[in-house]
Amino acid sequence: ETGVTQSPTHLIKTRGQQVTLRCSSQSGHNTVSWYQQALGQGPQFIFQYYREEENGRGNFPPRFSGLQFPNYSSELNVNALELDDSALYLCASSLGGHTKNIQYFGAGTRLSVL
Amino acid sequence: SQELEQSPQSLIVQEGKNLTINCTSSKTLYGLYWYKQKYGEGLIFLMMLQKGGEEKSHEKITAKLDEKKQQSSLHITASQPSHAGIYLCGADIRNNNDMRFGAGTRLTVKP
């Protein structure tokens, strides 16, 4: 158990819809990173939030957006869903906005876009 | 192409055998992480290596970092069915909080 919780665990949406995924970070952690993992692939970095500010972004379009709240929990929003957005979405929390700090992962949200 | 290449892609070993998984980077490594993932689940942190030549062990798993070769290896001694899963290496190869991962090595341990 990492203390990082994600909700929901599974989600089915149709193309063009919008989705919000949620992540509660481990107690004491102020940084949340989001990843997309397609089947058979390693996780791909979407973005990171550190103390409520975006602190790095991967190669994802603007329709992927996020928020971090004062309690350091975070949301990932995806607009105009495409079939290729079907994946396992993982969040990871850490202490400090740098990859030198160990990231602890949640169990993920499985998103299916039909 | 992947910036972090893992080999082999999959591995099937008999219980009790030793095995090694490799992770090679095309760029300078600023820290190297090893994680284990059960299918469709989150990643479990195993080890972090930050300095060239560093070696860490936990139970029967040992990881080494060869910074000059931009490579890391994960060695499991006397494998058990509980070692089965997908092993992923991750690294910050741009030193900008962008963690990259390899595609993973799927390990099966036959009893």
mmCIF file of N, CA, C and O in Angstrom, chain A residues 38-95:
data_model
loop_
_atom_site.group_PDB
_atom_site.id
_atom_site.type_symbol
_atom_site.label_atom_id
_atom_site.label_comp_id
_atom_site.label_asym_id
_atom_site.label_seq_id
_atom_site.Cartn_x
_atom_site.Cartn_y
_atom_site.Cartn_z
ATOM 1 N N ALA A 38 -0.407 2.839 -22.097
ATOM 2 C CA ALA A 38 -1.119 2.022 -23.078
ATOM 3 C C ALA A 38 -0.720 0.560 -22.863
ATOM 4 O O ALA A 38 0.335 0.266 -22.280
ATOM 5 N N LEU A 39 -1.546 -0.333 -23.366
ATOM 6 C CA LEU A 39 -1.316 -1.769 -23.180
ATOM 7 C C LEU A 39 0.052 -2.174 -23.742
ATOM 8 O O LEU A 39 0.384 -1.832 -24.867
ATOM 9 N N GLY A 40 0.841 -2.845 -22.923
ATOM 10 C CA GLY A 40 2.133 -3.338 -23.390
ATOM 11 C C GLY A 40 3.232 -2.299 -23.447
ATOM 12 O O GLY A 40 4.325 -2.576 -23.952
ATOM 13 N N GLN A 41 2.947 -1.098 -22.958
ATOM 14 C CA GLN A 41 3.930 -0.019 -23.000
ATOM 15 C C GLN A 41 4.286 0.434 -21.584
ATOM 16 O O GLN A 41 3.566 0.145 -20.634
ATOM 17 N N GLY A 42 5.371 1.186 -21.484
ATOM 18 C CA GLY A 42 5.688 1.810 -20.218
ATOM 19 C C GLY A 42 4.854 3.071 -20.026
ATOM 20 O O GLY A 42 4.276 3.583 -20.991
ATOM 21 N N PRO A 43 4.757 3.566 -18.821
ATOM 22 C CA PRO A 43 4.002 4.812 -18.583
ATOM 23 C C PRO A 43 4.631 5.985 -19.326
ATOM 24 O O PRO A 43 5.848 6.094 -19.414
ATOM 25 N N GLN A 44 3.765 6.872 -19.862
ATOM 26 C CA GLN A 44 4.213 8.090 -20.529
ATOM 27 C C GLN A 44 3.841 9.283 -19.647
ATOM 28 O O GLN A 44 2.684 9.412 -19.245
ATOM 29 N N PHE A 45 4.805 10.142 -19.396
ATOM 30 C CA PHE A 45 4.605 11.304 -18.523
ATOM 31 C C PHE A 45 3.665 12.305 -19.176
ATOM 32 O O PHE A 45 3.891 12.744 -20.309
ATOM 33 N N ILE A 46 2.606 12.685 -18.426
ATOM 34 C CA ILE A 46 1.667 13.698 -18.931
ATOM 35 C C ILE A 46 2.064 15.064 -18.373
ATOM 36 O O ILE A 46 2.365 15.990 -19.123
ATOM 37 N N PHE A 47 2.011 15.202 -17.060
ATOM 38 C CA PHE A 47 2.460 16.428 -16.401
ATOM 39 C C PHE A 47 2.632 16.183 -14.912
ATOM 40 O O PHE A 47 2.259 15.140 -14.376
ATOM 41 N N GLN A 48 3.237 17.188 -14.276
ATOM 42 C CA GLN A 48 3.460 17.128 -12.845
ATOM 43 C C GLN A 48 2.962 18.416 -12.203
ATOM 44 O O GLN A 48 3.119 19.495 -12.775
ATOM 45 N N TYR A 49 2.371 18.297 -11.019
ATOM 46 C CA TYR A 49 1.979 19.457 -10.239
ATOM 47 C C TYR A 49 2.745 19.472 -8.925
ATOM 48 O O TYR A 49 2.847 18.463 -8.220
ATOM 49 N N TYR A 50 3.304 20.625 -8.621
ATOM 50 C CA TYR A 50 4.072 20.841 -7.396
ATOM 51 C C TYR A 50 3.523 22.079 -6.727
ATOM 52 O O TYR A 50 3.538 23.163 -7.315
ATOM 53 N N ARG A 51 3.032 21.887 -5.515
ATOM 54 C CA ARG A 51 2.446 23.013 -4.761
ATOM 55 C C ARG A 51 1.477 23.809 -5.625
ATOM 56 O O ARG A 51 1.560 25.050 -5.695
ATOM 57 N N GLU A 52 0.565 23.122 -6.247
ATOM 58 C CA GLU A 52 -0.570 23.662 -7.006
ATOM 59 C C GLU A 52 -0.194 24.305 -8.345
ATOM 60 O O GLU A 52 -1.062 24.867 -9.012
ATOM 61 N N GLU A 53 1.085 24.199 -8.745
ATOM 62 C CA GLU A 53 1.500 24.769 -10.034
ATOM 63 C C GLU A 53 2.001 23.657 -10.939
ATOM 64 O O GLU A 53 2.631 22.698 -10.477
ATOM 65 N N GLU A 54 1.761 23.783 -12.249
ATOM 66 C CA GLU A 54 2.310 22.810 -13.186
ATOM 67 C C GLU A 54 3.829 22.938 -13.178
ATOM 68 O O GLU A 54 4.382 24.038 -13.331
ATOM 69 N N ASN A 55 4.507 21.795 -13.058
ATOM 70 C CA ASN A 55 5.951 21.784 -12.862
ATOM 71 C C ASN A 55 6.647 20.895 -13.891
ATOM 72 O O ASN A 55 7.650 20.290 -13.619
ATOM 73 N N GLY A 56 6.109 20.832 -15.082
ATOM 74 C CA GLY A 56 6.688 19.986 -16.117
ATOM 75 C C GLY A 56 5.563 19.327 -16.878
ATOM 76 O O GLY A 56 4.529 18.974 -16.292
ATOM 77 N N ARG A 57 5.754 19.174 -18.172
ATOM 78 C CA ARG A 57 4.717 18.606 -19.019
ATOM 79 C C ARG A 57 5.356 17.752 -20.096
ATOM 80 O O ARG A 57 6.394 18.125 -20.672
ATOM 81 N N GLY A 58 4.755 16.629 -20.368
ATOM 82 C CA GLY A 58 5.215 15.759 -21.450
ATOM 83 C C GLY A 58 4.582 16.154 -22.759
ATOM 84 O O GLY A 58 3.964 17.215 -22.887
ATOM 85 N N ASN A 59 4.691 15.281 -23.732
ATOM 86 C CA ASN A 59 4.238 15.586 -25.080
ATOM 87 C C ASN A 59 2.766 15.207 -25.267
ATOM 88 O O ASN A 59 2.435 14.297 -26.034
ATOM 89 N N PHE A 60 1.895 15.884 -24.545
ATOM 90 C CA PHE A 60 0.460 15.648 -24.639
ATOM 91 C C PHE A 60 -0.244 16.942 -25.041
ATOM 92 O O PHE A 60 0.182 18.023 -24.644
ATOM 93 N N PRO A 61 -1.329 16.818 -25.837
ATOM 94 C CA PRO A 61 -2.024 18.036 -26.318
ATOM 95 C C PRO A 61 -2.718 18.773 -25.178
ATOM 96 O O PRO A 61 -2.941 18.199 -24.103
ATOM 97 N N PRO A 62 -3.106 20.030 -25.429
ATOM 98 C CA PRO A 62 -3.741 20.861 -24.387
ATOM 99 C C PRO A 62 -5.059 20.312 -23.867
ATOM 100 O O PRO A 62 -5.517 20.723 -22.796
ATOM 101 N N ARG A 63 -5.690 19.377 -24.596
ATOM 102 C CA ARG A 63 -6.958 18.849 -24.086
ATOM 103 C C ARG A 63 -6.730 17.973 -22.852
ATOM 104 O O ARG A 63 -7.680 17.597 -22.186
ATOM 105 N N PHE A 64 -5.471 17.690 -22.551
ATOM 106 C CA PHE A 64 -5.115 17.066 -21.273
ATOM 107 C C PHE A 64 -4.740 18.200 -20.319
ATOM 108 O O PHE A 64 -3.763 18.935 -20.565
ATOM 109 N N SER A 65 -5.532 18.372 -19.285
ATOM 110 C CA SER A 65 -5.243 19.446 -18.338
ATOM 111 C C SER A 65 -5.368 18.912 -16.921
ATOM 112 O O SER A 65 -5.927 17.830 -16.694
ATOM 113 N N GLY A 66 -4.864 19.685 -15.978
ATOM 114 C CA GLY A 66 -4.888 19.200 -14.603
ATOM 115 C C GLY A 66 -5.055 20.307 -13.599
ATOM 116 O O GLY A 66 -5.048 21.510 -13.932
ATOM 117 N N LEU A 67 -5.223 19.870 -12.366
ATOM 118 C CA LEU A 67 -5.343 20.789 -11.239
ATOM 119 C C LEU A 67 -4.720 20.129 -10.039
ATOM 120 O O LEU A 67 -4.757 18.901 -9.916
ATOM 121 N N GLN A 68 -4.180 20.935 -9.148
ATOM 122 C CA GLN A 68 -3.819 20.414 -7.840
ATOM 123 C C GLN A 68 -4.449 21.312 -6.800
ATOM 124 O O GLN A 68 -4.432 22.540 -6.929
ATOM 125 N N PHE A 69 -4.992 20.715 -5.776
ATOM 126 C CA PHE A 69 -5.723 21.450 -4.754
ATOM 127 C C PHE A 69 -4.832 21.737 -3.545
ATOM 128 O O PHE A 69 -3.757 21.136 -3.407
ATOM 129 N N PRO A 70 -5.289 22.637 -2.659
ATOM 130 C CA PRO A 70 -4.461 22.973 -1.484
ATOM 131 C C PRO A 70 -4.091 21.772 -0.623
ATOM 132 O O PRO A 70 -3.071 21.798 0.071
ATOM 133 N N ASN A 71 -4.913 20.712 -0.652
ATOM 134 C CA ASN A 71 -4.555 19.516 0.130
ATOM 135 C C ASN A 71 -3.658 18.576 -0.678
ATOM 136 O O ASN A 71 -3.387 17.450 -0.260
ATOM 137 N N TYR A 72 -3.212 19.045 -1.850
ATOM 138 C CA TYR A 72 -2.292 18.349 -2.768
ATOM 139 C C TYR A 72 -2.918 17.201 -3.531
ATOM 140 O O TYR A 72 -2.218 16.535 -4.293
ATOM 141 N N SER A 73 -4.222 16.970 -3.367
ATOM 142 C CA SER A 73 -4.862 16.018 -4.255
ATOM 143 C C SER A 73 -4.910 16.640 -5.653
ATOM 144 O O SER A 73 -4.680 17.854 -5.812
ATOM 145 N N SER A 74 -5.203 15.828 -6.650
ATOM 146 C CA SER A 74 -5.094 16.331 -8.016
ATOM 147 C C SER A 74 -6.172 15.732 -8.903
ATOM 148 O O SER A 74 -6.741 14.675 -8.602
ATOM 149 N N GLU A 75 -6.465 16.421 -9.984
ATOM 150 C CA GLU A 75 -7.381 15.947 -11.018
ATOM 151 C C GLU A 75 -6.677 15.988 -12.365
ATOM 152 O O GLU A 75 -5.876 16.885 -12.633
ATOM 153 N N LEU A 76 -7.023 15.003 -13.189
ATOM 154 C CA LEU A 76 -6.619 15.009 -14.593
ATOM 155 C C LEU A 76 -7.894 15.106 -15.413
ATOM 156 O O LEU A 76 -8.815 14.307 -15.215
ATOM 157 N N ASN A 77 -7.980 16.090 -16.275
ATOM 158 C CA ASN A 77 -9.131 16.268 -17.152
ATOM 159 C C ASN A 77 -8.711 16.025 -18.595
ATOM 160 O O ASN A 77 -7.665 16.525 -19.033
ATOM 161 N N VAL A 78 -9.534 15.270 -19.299
ATOM 162 C CA VAL A 78 -9.285 15.053 -20.718
ATOM 163 C C VAL A 78 -10.549 15.431 -21.475
ATOM 164 O O VAL A 78 -11.626 14.887 -21.206
ATOM 165 N N ASN A 79 -10.425 16.381 -22.384
ATOM 166 C CA ASN A 79 -11.554 16.821 -23.213
ATOM 167 C C ASN A 79 -11.530 16.126 -24.568
ATOM 168 O O ASN A 79 -10.479 15.639 -25.006
ATOM 169 N N ALA A 80 -12.676 16.144 -25.224
ATOM 170 C CA ALA A 80 -12.783 15.635 -26.593
ATOM 171 C C ALA A 80 -12.075 14.284 -26.729
ATOM 172 O O ALA A 80 -11.138 14.114 -27.519
ATOM 173 N N LEU A 81 -12.541 13.307 -25.947
ATOM 174 C CA LEU A 81 -11.882 12.005 -25.898
ATOM 175 C C LEU A 81 -11.763 11.360 -27.275
ATOM 176 O O LEU A 81 -12.694 11.425 -28.098
ATOM 177 N N GLU A 82 -10.603 10.730 -27.482
ATOM 178 C CA GLU A 82 -10.351 9.984 -28.715
ATOM 179 C C GLU A 82 -10.151 8.517 -28.355
ATOM 180 O O GLU A 82 -9.827 8.192 -27.199
ATOM 181 N N LEU A 83 -10.322 7.658 -29.346
ATOM 182 C CA LEU A 83 -10.185 6.225 -29.091
ATOM 183 C C LEU A 83 -8.815 5.891 -28.513
ATOM 184 O O LEU A 83 -8.689 5.036 -27.625
ATOM 185 N N ASP A 84 -7.778 6.597 -28.989
ATOM 186 C CA ASP A 84 -6.409 6.342 -28.519
ATOM 187 C C ASP A 84 -6.162 6.766 -27.072
ATOM 188 O O ASP A 84 -5.093 6.489 -26.532
ATOM 189 N N ASP A 85 -7.137 7.440 -26.482
ATOM 190 C CA ASP A 85 -6.990 7.821 -25.073
ATOM 191 C C ASP A 85 -7.275 6.639 -24.146
ATOM 192 O O ASP A 85 -7.061 6.743 -22.931
ATOM 193 N N SER A 86 -7.765 5.539 -24.704
ATOM 194 C CA SER A 86 -7.996 4.334 -23.902
ATOM 195 C C SER A 86 -6.666 3.844 -23.345
ATOM 196 O O SER A 86 -5.726 3.568 -24.101
ATOM 197 N N ALA A 87 -6.582 3.769 -22.013
ATOM 198 C CA ALA A 87 -5.303 3.424 -21.376
ATOM 199 C C ALA A 87 -5.517 3.325 -19.870
ATOM 200 O O ALA A 87 -6.606 3.625 -19.353
ATOM 201 N N LEU A 88 -4.463 2.927 -19.179
ATOM 202 C CA LEU A 88 -4.419 2.976 -17.717
ATOM 203 C C LEU A 88 -3.782 4.316 -17.348
ATOM 204 O O LEU A 88 -2.686 4.639 -17.828
ATOM 205 N N TYR A 89 -4.463 5.109 -16.539
ATOM 206 C CA TYR A 89 -3.928 6.392 -16.109
ATOM 207 C C TYR A 89 -3.443 6.255 -14.667
ATOM 208 O O TYR A 89 -4.202 5.879 -13.776
ATOM 209 N N LEU A 90 -2.195 6.578 -14.479
ATOM 210 C CA LEU A 90 -1.544 6.416 -13.190
ATOM 211 C C LEU A 90 -1.166 7.764 -12.613
ATOM 212 O O LEU A 90 -0.712 8.655 -13.343
ATOM 213 N N CYS A 91 -1.368 7.919 -11.326
ATOM 214 C CA CYS A 91 -0.809 9.093 -10.685
ATOM 215 C C CYS A 91 0.229 8.635 -9.669
ATOM 216 O O CYS A 91 0.168 7.509 -9.158
ATOM 217 N N ALA A 92 1.171 9.488 -9.424
ATOM 218 C CA ALA A 92 2.244 9.193 -8.481
ATOM 219 C C ALA A 92 2.462 10.407 -7.600
ATOM 220 O O ALA A 92 2.440 11.540 -8.097
ATOM 221 N N SER A 93 2.666 10.183 -6.326
ATOM 222 C CA SER A 93 2.948 11.322 -5.456
ATOM 223 C C SER A 93 4.374 11.231 -4.929
ATOM 224 O O SER A 93 4.955 10.152 -4.835
ATOM 225 N N SER A 94 4.925 12.377 -4.633
ATOM 226 C CA SER A 94 6.290 12.451 -4.105
ATOM 227 C C SER A 94 6.416 13.707 -3.256
ATOM 228 O O SER A 94 5.556 14.597 -3.282
ATOM 229 N N LEU A 95 7.525 13.764 -2.541
ATOM 230 C CA LEU A 95 7.797 14.936 -1.716
ATOM 231 C C LEU A 95 8.830 15.768 -2.443
ATOM 232 O O LEU A 95 9.974 15.362 -2.581
#
